């Protein structure tokens, strides 16, 4: 315990002894998720069910149960993050000095994993802290999980998205929890503990923040758009970001780099940002946010305009109205 100065002892003990039934009262705080309106541009629940290989595995009751567990797991991890909101000591530099790990990251992942698997022990789980650093290892990990996933369900988790922000005490870091069924994202939860905002989505049922429906922004021109992008740790993707900047900046209202893919994706979904692109991201960075954007009426693609999938590392998420224009600018910059 002497190596965990930022983690309250009672909090650690609480999460070590928590049983599967201990968070039942917490789940009661969240009412059943409401159905998306009939005017939503997304597929209906019925049409999505018909497109799956096992309808019984995705009943509405089952989906609500899955979402409740994901919310509970994300809120527990969020409490740990808040308990260390002043910053955390770096214990490891992964790919390079900009790719950081703290003692809190694996604790949050352990908490999320145990919460989910105590309810769904047959499901598979992919967390960032299980995988060696680097794009190749990350790509291999998601491929392996999808290939050998017997249950059809794969939880894709970033325990603290925005670790550099977390290390420096910036309130721009949070857990991101996505669930894929037979390789298709069906559920996403991004819980921002600093603002007490919980973004949720189930395929075909719309996107919500704290149970209130959200929609992407209405900007129809790139000149009116606030576009987010990354300051990535890897040299190749960093060079692509630098290549894009002089082409994008004159054409958009402004650019933001917030240091958390989960936050930027969630903010596209609720209209605070118009679009977010990145040259190279891992599945756990994007999984939850991708379904939030699609269910909020936006568009997720790779940098060539093809629909994003969990194995795709190049991403662009937007309100849909500026999507093609943004991709054209990136293409002209030599990014795509």
PDB file of N, CA, C and O in Angstrom, residues 1-2 4 11 25 55 68 71-72 98 110 113 163 176 178 191 196 202 212 224-225 254 300 306:
ATOM      1  N   UNK A   1       0.807  -1.200   0.000  1.00  0.00           N
ATOM      2  CA  UNK A   1       0.000   0.000   0.000  1.00  0.00           C
ATOM      3  C   UNK A   1       0.854   1.269   0.000  1.00  0.00           C
ATOM      4  O   UNK A   1       0.408   2.319  -0.399  1.00  0.00           O
ATOM      5  N   UNK A   2       2.105   1.173   0.473  1.00  0.00           N
ATOM      6  CA  UNK A   2       2.943   2.357   0.573  1.00  0.00           C
ATOM      7  C   UNK A   2       3.241   2.960  -0.784  1.00  0.00           C
ATOM      8  O   UNK A   2       3.602   4.111  -0.883  1.00  0.00           O
ATOM      9  N   UNK A   4       0.981   3.473  -3.081  1.00  0.00           N
ATOM     10  CA  UNK A   4      -0.247   4.028  -3.621  1.00  0.00           C
ATOM     11  C   UNK A   4      -0.690   5.235  -2.799  1.00  0.00           C
ATOM     12  O   UNK A   4      -1.767   5.247  -2.220  1.00  0.00           O
ATOM     13  N   UNK A  11     -11.051   3.182  -0.026  1.00  0.00           N
ATOM     14  CA  UNK A  11     -11.515   2.957  -1.394  1.00  0.00           C
ATOM     15  C   UNK A  11     -10.946   1.679  -1.963  1.00  0.00           C
ATOM     16  O   UNK A  11     -11.639   0.889  -2.601  1.00  0.00           O
ATOM     17  N   UNK A  25     -27.971  -1.957  -5.403  1.00  0.00           N
ATOM     18  CA  UNK A  25     -28.650  -0.693  -5.089  1.00  0.00           C
ATOM     19  C   UNK A  25     -28.255   0.430  -6.037  1.00  0.00           C
ATOM     20  O   UNK A  25     -29.053   1.294  -6.353  1.00  0.00           O
ATOM     21  N   UNK A  55     -30.956 -13.726 -32.097  1.00  0.00           N
ATOM     22  CA  UNK A  55     -31.890 -12.741 -31.577  1.00  0.00           C
ATOM     23  C   UNK A  55     -32.086 -12.861 -30.076  1.00  0.00           C
ATOM     24  O   UNK A  55     -32.216 -11.858 -29.381  1.00  0.00           O
ATOM     25  N   UNK A  68     -26.776  -1.578 -17.746  1.00  0.00           N
ATOM     26  CA  UNK A  68     -26.718  -1.287 -16.309  1.00  0.00           C
ATOM     27  C   UNK A  68     -25.388  -1.715 -15.699  1.00  0.00           C
ATOM     28  O   UNK A  68     -24.803  -0.993 -14.890  1.00  0.00           O
ATOM     29  N   UNK A  71     -22.675   0.720 -16.863  1.00  0.00           N
ATOM     30  CA  UNK A  71     -22.750   1.983 -16.123  1.00  0.00           C
ATOM     31  C   UNK A  71     -22.164   1.817 -14.729  1.00  0.00           C
ATOM     32  O   UNK A  71     -21.386   2.659 -14.255  1.00  0.00           O
ATOM     33  N   UNK A  72     -22.525   0.720 -14.062  1.00  0.00           N
ATOM     34  CA  UNK A  72     -21.994   0.478 -12.717  1.00  0.00           C
ATOM     35  C   UNK A  72     -20.475   0.376 -12.739  1.00  0.00           C
ATOM     36  O   UNK A  72     -19.783   0.962 -11.889  1.00  0.00           O
ATOM     37  N   UNK A  98       5.808   9.839 -23.969  1.00  0.00           N
ATOM     38  CA  UNK A  98       4.482  10.449 -24.042  1.00  0.00           C
ATOM     39  C   UNK A  98       3.377   9.424 -23.830  1.00  0.00           C
ATOM     40  O   UNK A  98       2.193   9.793 -23.805  1.00  0.00           O
ATOM     41  N   UNK A 110      -9.014  -3.461 -13.449  1.00  0.00           N
ATOM     42  CA  UNK A 110      -9.385  -4.604 -12.604  1.00  0.00           C
ATOM     43  C   UNK A 110     -10.807  -4.433 -12.070  1.00  0.00           C
ATOM     44  O   UNK A 110     -11.606  -5.384 -12.051  1.00  0.00           O
ATOM     45  N   UNK A 113     -13.259  -4.911 -15.019  1.00  0.00           N
ATOM     46  CA  UNK A 113     -13.286  -6.322 -15.417  1.00  0.00           C
ATOM     47  C   UNK A 113     -14.088  -7.165 -14.419  1.00  0.00           C
ATOM     48  O   UNK A 113     -14.951  -7.974 -14.812  1.00  0.00           O
ATOM     49  N   UNK A 163      -4.661   9.406 -20.084  1.00  0.00           N
ATOM     50  CA  UNK A 163      -3.762   9.186 -18.939  1.00  0.00           C
ATOM     51  C   UNK A 163      -2.827  10.370 -18.714  1.00  0.00           C
ATOM     52  O   UNK A 163      -2.551  10.734 -17.563  1.00  0.00           O
ATOM     53  N   UNK A 176     -13.800   4.293 -20.579  1.00  0.00           N
ATOM     54  CA  UNK A 176     -14.569   4.100 -21.806  1.00  0.00           C
ATOM     55  C   UNK A 176     -14.843   2.609 -21.949  1.00  0.00           C
ATOM     56  O   UNK A 176     -13.913   1.805 -21.982  1.00  0.00           O
ATOM     57  N   UNK A 178     -16.967  -0.270 -24.184  1.00  0.00           N
ATOM     58  CA  UNK A 178     -17.779  -0.644 -25.335  1.00  0.00           C
ATOM     59  C   UNK A 178     -18.020  -2.140 -25.340  1.00  0.00           C
ATOM     60  O   UNK A 178     -17.216  -2.919 -24.828  1.00  0.00           O
ATOM     61  N   UNK A 191     -18.218   7.492 -19.132  1.00  0.00           N
ATOM     62  CA  UNK A 191     -18.599   8.214 -17.915  1.00  0.00           C
ATOM     63  C   UNK A 191     -17.536   9.238 -17.574  1.00  0.00           C
ATOM     64  O   UNK A 191     -16.379   8.888 -17.327  1.00  0.00           O
ATOM     65  N   UNK A 196     -19.734  14.612 -13.922  1.00  0.00           N
ATOM     66  CA  UNK A 196     -20.852  13.722 -13.616  1.00  0.00           C
ATOM     67  C   UNK A 196     -21.779  13.583 -14.820  1.00  0.00           C
ATOM     68  O   UNK A 196     -22.997  13.703 -14.721  1.00  0.00           O
ATOM     69  N   UNK A 202     -27.206   2.301 -26.983  1.00  0.00           N
ATOM     70  CA  UNK A 202     -27.465   0.930 -27.409  1.00  0.00           C
ATOM     71  C   UNK A 202     -27.844   1.006 -28.884  1.00  0.00           C
ATOM     72  O   UNK A 202     -28.606   1.892 -29.290  1.00  0.00           O
ATOM     73  N   UNK A 212     -30.877  11.693 -20.852  1.00  0.00           N
ATOM     74  CA  UNK A 212     -31.501  12.681 -21.731  1.00  0.00           C
ATOM     75  C   UNK A 212     -30.980  12.478 -23.151  1.00  0.00           C
ATOM     76  O   UNK A 212     -29.765  12.404 -23.351  1.00  0.00           O
ATOM     77  N   UNK A 224     -17.954  26.519 -40.099  1.00  0.00           N
ATOM     78  CA  UNK A 224     -18.657  26.710 -38.825  1.00  0.00           C
ATOM     79  C   UNK A 224     -18.325  25.628 -37.809  1.00  0.00           C
ATOM     80  O   UNK A 224     -18.902  25.605 -36.720  1.00  0.00           O
ATOM     81  N   UNK A 225     -17.427  24.736 -38.165  1.00  0.00           N
ATOM     82  CA  UNK A 225     -17.176  23.535 -37.355  1.00  0.00           C
ATOM     83  C   UNK A 225     -16.041  23.731 -36.357  1.00  0.00           C
ATOM     84  O   UNK A 225     -15.033  24.372 -36.645  1.00  0.00           O
ATOM     85  N   UNK A 254     -12.406  26.536 -35.454  1.00  0.00           N
ATOM     86  CA  UNK A 254     -11.263  26.373 -34.569  1.00  0.00           C
ATOM     87  C   UNK A 254     -10.959  24.894 -34.417  1.00  0.00           C
ATOM     88  O   UNK A 254     -11.777  24.042 -34.780  1.00  0.00           O
ATOM     89  N   UNK A 300     -19.480   7.731 -38.480  1.00  0.00           N
ATOM     90  CA  UNK A 300     -18.155   7.222 -38.125  1.00  0.00           C
ATOM     91  C   UNK A 300     -17.573   6.527 -39.340  1.00  0.00           C
ATOM     92  O   UNK A 300     -18.219   5.679 -39.950  1.00  0.00           O
ATOM     93  N   UNK A 306     -14.948   4.868 -45.587  1.00  0.00           N
ATOM     94  CA  UNK A 306     -15.567   3.572 -45.296  1.00  0.00           C
ATOM     95  C   UNK A 306     -16.021   3.503 -43.849  1.00  0.00           C
ATOM     96  O   UNK A 306     -15.401   4.109 -42.970  1.00  0.00           O
TER      97      UNK A 306
END
